[in-house]
Short mmCIF file of N, CA and C in Angstrom, two decimals:
data_model
loop_
_atom_site.label_atom_id
_atom_site.label_comp_id
_atom_site.label_asym_id
_atom_site.label_seq_id
_atom_site.Cartn_x
_atom_site.Cartn_y
_atom_site.Cartn_z
N MET A 935 0.04 -13.24 -28.66
CA MET A 935 -0.57 -13.63 -27.41
C MET A 935 -0.40 -15.14 -27.25
N ASP A 936 0.02 -15.55 -26.09
CA ASP A 936 0.21 -16.99 -25.87
C ASP A 936 -1.13 -17.66 -25.55
N ALA A 937 -1.12 -18.97 -25.56
CA ALA A 937 -2.36 -19.74 -25.40
C ALA A 937 -3.00 -19.54 -24.03
N GLY A 938 -2.18 -19.42 -23.00
CA GLY A 938 -2.72 -19.23 -21.65
C GLY A 938 -3.53 -17.96 -21.52
N ARG A 939 -3.04 -16.88 -22.09
CA ARG A 939 -3.78 -15.62 -22.04
C ARG A 939 -5.05 -15.71 -22.85
N ALA A 940 -5.00 -16.38 -23.98
CA ALA A 940 -6.19 -16.53 -24.81
C ALA A 940 -7.27 -17.31 -24.07
N VAL A 941 -6.88 -18.37 -23.38
CA VAL A 941 -7.84 -19.16 -22.61
C VAL A 941 -8.42 -18.32 -21.47
N ASP A 942 -7.58 -17.55 -20.78
CA ASP A 942 -8.06 -16.70 -19.69
C ASP A 942 -9.07 -15.67 -20.19
N LEU A 943 -8.83 -15.12 -21.35
CA LEU A 943 -9.74 -14.11 -21.89
C LEU A 943 -11.01 -14.72 -22.45
N ALA A 944 -10.94 -15.91 -23.00
CA ALA A 944 -12.11 -16.53 -23.63
C ALA A 944 -12.99 -17.28 -22.65
N SER A 945 -12.46 -17.74 -21.54
CA SER A 945 -13.22 -18.58 -20.60
C SER A 945 -14.52 -17.95 -20.10
N PRO A 946 -14.52 -16.70 -19.66
CA PRO A 946 -15.80 -16.14 -19.17
C PRO A 946 -16.89 -16.14 -20.22
N ARG A 947 -16.55 -15.84 -21.45
CA ARG A 947 -17.56 -15.84 -22.51
C ARG A 947 -18.06 -17.23 -22.84
N LEU A 948 -17.16 -18.18 -22.85
CA LEU A 948 -17.53 -19.54 -23.23
C LEU A 948 -18.29 -20.28 -22.13
N THR A 949 -18.07 -19.93 -20.89
CA THR A 949 -18.70 -20.65 -19.78
C THR A 949 -19.80 -19.85 -19.10
N ARG A 950 -20.19 -18.74 -19.67
CA ARG A 950 -21.20 -17.87 -19.04
C ARG A 950 -22.51 -18.59 -18.78
N THR A 951 -23.01 -19.36 -19.74
CA THR A 951 -24.30 -20.03 -19.55
C THR A 951 -24.21 -21.10 -18.47
N VAL A 952 -23.09 -21.78 -18.38
CA VAL A 952 -22.93 -22.79 -17.34
C VAL A 952 -22.85 -22.12 -15.97
N LEU A 953 -22.11 -21.05 -15.87
CA LEU A 953 -21.94 -20.36 -14.58
C LEU A 953 -23.24 -19.72 -14.10
N MET A 954 -24.13 -19.34 -15.02
CA MET A 954 -25.40 -18.73 -14.61
C MET A 954 -26.32 -19.76 -13.96
N ARG A 955 -26.12 -21.05 -14.24
CA ARG A 955 -26.96 -22.10 -13.67
C ARG A 955 -26.41 -22.65 -12.36
N VAL A 956 -25.22 -22.25 -11.96
CA VAL A 956 -24.63 -22.75 -10.73
C VAL A 956 -25.31 -22.09 -9.53
N ALA A 957 -25.77 -22.92 -8.61
CA ALA A 957 -26.42 -22.39 -7.40
C ALA A 957 -25.35 -22.18 -6.32
N PHE A 958 -25.34 -21.00 -5.73
CA PHE A 958 -24.40 -20.68 -4.66
C PHE A 958 -25.12 -20.73 -3.32
N ASP A 959 -24.51 -21.38 -2.37
CA ASP A 959 -25.03 -21.42 -1.01
C ASP A 959 -24.40 -20.27 -0.24
N VAL A 960 -25.18 -19.24 0.01
CA VAL A 960 -24.66 -18.03 0.63
C VAL A 960 -24.11 -18.30 2.02
N GLY A 961 -24.78 -19.15 2.78
CA GLY A 961 -24.31 -19.47 4.13
C GLY A 961 -22.95 -20.16 4.10
N HIS A 962 -22.76 -21.04 3.13
CA HIS A 962 -21.48 -21.74 3.02
C HIS A 962 -20.37 -20.76 2.62
N LEU A 963 -20.68 -19.86 1.69
CA LEU A 963 -19.66 -18.89 1.27
C LEU A 963 -19.24 -17.97 2.41
N THR A 964 -20.20 -17.51 3.19
CA THR A 964 -19.85 -16.62 4.30
C THR A 964 -19.04 -17.38 5.36
N GLU A 965 -19.38 -18.66 5.56
CA GLU A 965 -18.60 -19.46 6.51
C GLU A 965 -17.16 -19.62 6.03
N ARG A 966 -16.98 -19.90 4.75
CA ARG A 966 -15.64 -20.08 4.21
C ARG A 966 -14.83 -18.79 4.29
N PHE A 967 -15.44 -17.66 3.96
CA PHE A 967 -14.73 -16.39 4.04
C PHE A 967 -14.40 -16.04 5.48
N GLY A 968 -15.29 -16.38 6.40
CA GLY A 968 -15.01 -16.15 7.82
C GLY A 968 -13.83 -16.98 8.30
N LEU A 969 -13.77 -18.23 7.86
CA LEU A 969 -12.62 -19.06 8.22
C LEU A 969 -11.33 -18.50 7.64
N LEU A 970 -11.40 -18.05 6.41
CA LEU A 970 -10.22 -17.45 5.78
C LEU A 970 -9.76 -16.22 6.56
N ALA A 971 -10.72 -15.39 6.96
CA ALA A 971 -10.37 -14.18 7.71
C ALA A 971 -9.82 -14.50 9.09
N THR A 972 -10.15 -15.67 9.63
CA THR A 972 -9.64 -16.07 10.93
C THR A 972 -8.29 -16.75 10.82
N ILE A 973 -8.14 -17.65 9.86
CA ILE A 973 -6.93 -18.47 9.75
C ILE A 973 -5.76 -17.70 9.17
N ALA A 974 -5.99 -16.86 8.18
CA ALA A 974 -4.88 -16.16 7.52
C ALA A 974 -4.05 -15.30 8.49
N PRO A 975 -4.67 -14.48 9.35
CA PRO A 975 -3.84 -13.72 10.29
C PRO A 975 -3.10 -14.60 11.29
N MET A 976 -3.73 -15.70 11.70
CA MET A 976 -3.06 -16.59 12.66
C MET A 976 -1.83 -17.23 12.02
N LYS A 977 -1.94 -17.60 10.75
CA LYS A 977 -0.79 -18.18 10.07
C LYS A 977 0.34 -17.17 9.97
N SER A 978 0.00 -15.91 9.78
CA SER A 978 1.02 -14.87 9.72
C SER A 978 1.72 -14.70 11.06
N VAL A 979 0.96 -14.74 12.12
CA VAL A 979 1.55 -14.61 13.46
C VAL A 979 2.48 -15.78 13.73
N VAL A 980 2.06 -16.98 13.38
CA VAL A 980 2.90 -18.16 13.60
C VAL A 980 4.15 -18.09 12.73
N ALA A 981 3.98 -17.67 11.48
CA ALA A 981 5.13 -17.59 10.57
C ALA A 981 6.17 -16.59 11.07
N ILE A 982 5.74 -15.56 11.76
CA ILE A 982 6.67 -14.56 12.28
C ILE A 982 7.25 -15.00 13.62
N SER A 983 6.41 -15.60 14.47
CA SER A 983 6.87 -15.88 15.83
C SER A 983 7.75 -17.12 15.94
N VAL A 984 7.57 -18.10 15.09
CA VAL A 984 8.39 -19.32 15.20
C VAL A 984 9.87 -19.02 14.97
N PRO A 985 10.27 -18.31 13.92
CA PRO A 985 11.69 -18.01 13.77
C PRO A 985 12.24 -17.13 14.90
N VAL A 986 11.42 -16.25 15.41
CA VAL A 986 11.88 -15.37 16.50
C VAL A 986 12.13 -16.18 17.76
N THR A 987 11.26 -17.12 18.07
CA THR A 987 11.42 -17.90 19.30
C THR A 987 12.54 -18.93 19.21
N THR A 988 12.93 -19.32 18.01
CA THR A 988 14.00 -20.30 17.87
C THR A 988 15.36 -19.65 17.63
N ALA A 989 15.41 -18.35 17.47
CA ALA A 989 16.68 -17.66 17.27
C ALA A 989 17.38 -17.51 18.62
N PRO A 990 18.58 -18.07 18.78
CA PRO A 990 19.24 -18.04 20.08
C PRO A 990 19.62 -16.62 20.54
N HIS A 991 19.92 -15.75 19.63
CA HIS A 991 20.33 -14.40 20.04
C HIS A 991 19.14 -13.53 20.44
N LEU A 992 17.91 -14.00 20.20
CA LEU A 992 16.73 -13.25 20.60
C LEU A 992 16.04 -13.82 21.84
N ALA A 993 16.55 -14.93 22.33
CA ALA A 993 15.92 -15.58 23.48
C ALA A 993 16.15 -14.77 24.75
N VAL A 994 15.09 -14.61 25.54
CA VAL A 994 15.19 -13.91 26.82
C VAL A 994 15.01 -14.85 27.98
N GLY A 995 14.77 -16.09 27.71
CA GLY A 995 14.58 -17.06 28.78
C GLY A 995 13.25 -17.76 28.64
N PRO A 996 13.00 -18.71 29.51
CA PRO A 996 11.72 -19.44 29.43
C PRO A 996 10.56 -18.54 29.82
N LEU A 997 9.40 -18.82 29.21
CA LEU A 997 8.22 -18.03 29.50
C LEU A 997 7.42 -18.58 30.67
N THR A 998 7.75 -19.78 31.12
CA THR A 998 7.02 -20.38 32.24
C THR A 998 7.83 -20.22 33.53
N ARG A 999 7.17 -20.33 34.63
CA ARG A 999 7.85 -20.19 35.93
C ARG A 999 8.13 -21.50 36.55
#
């Protein structure tokens, strides 16, 4: 077993007492997860649409009048 795996397996046991004393702000966590749930799909849409809109063989013309 390499050192990285050993550290990954040992960390929860070694840091359990420290992690039990950490106070979590539930409101902050829900806000962060909400932002993640909002931003991640938008990034996917942008990642897909930018190459499509810049590809000359897929262009249908300007979208404005």
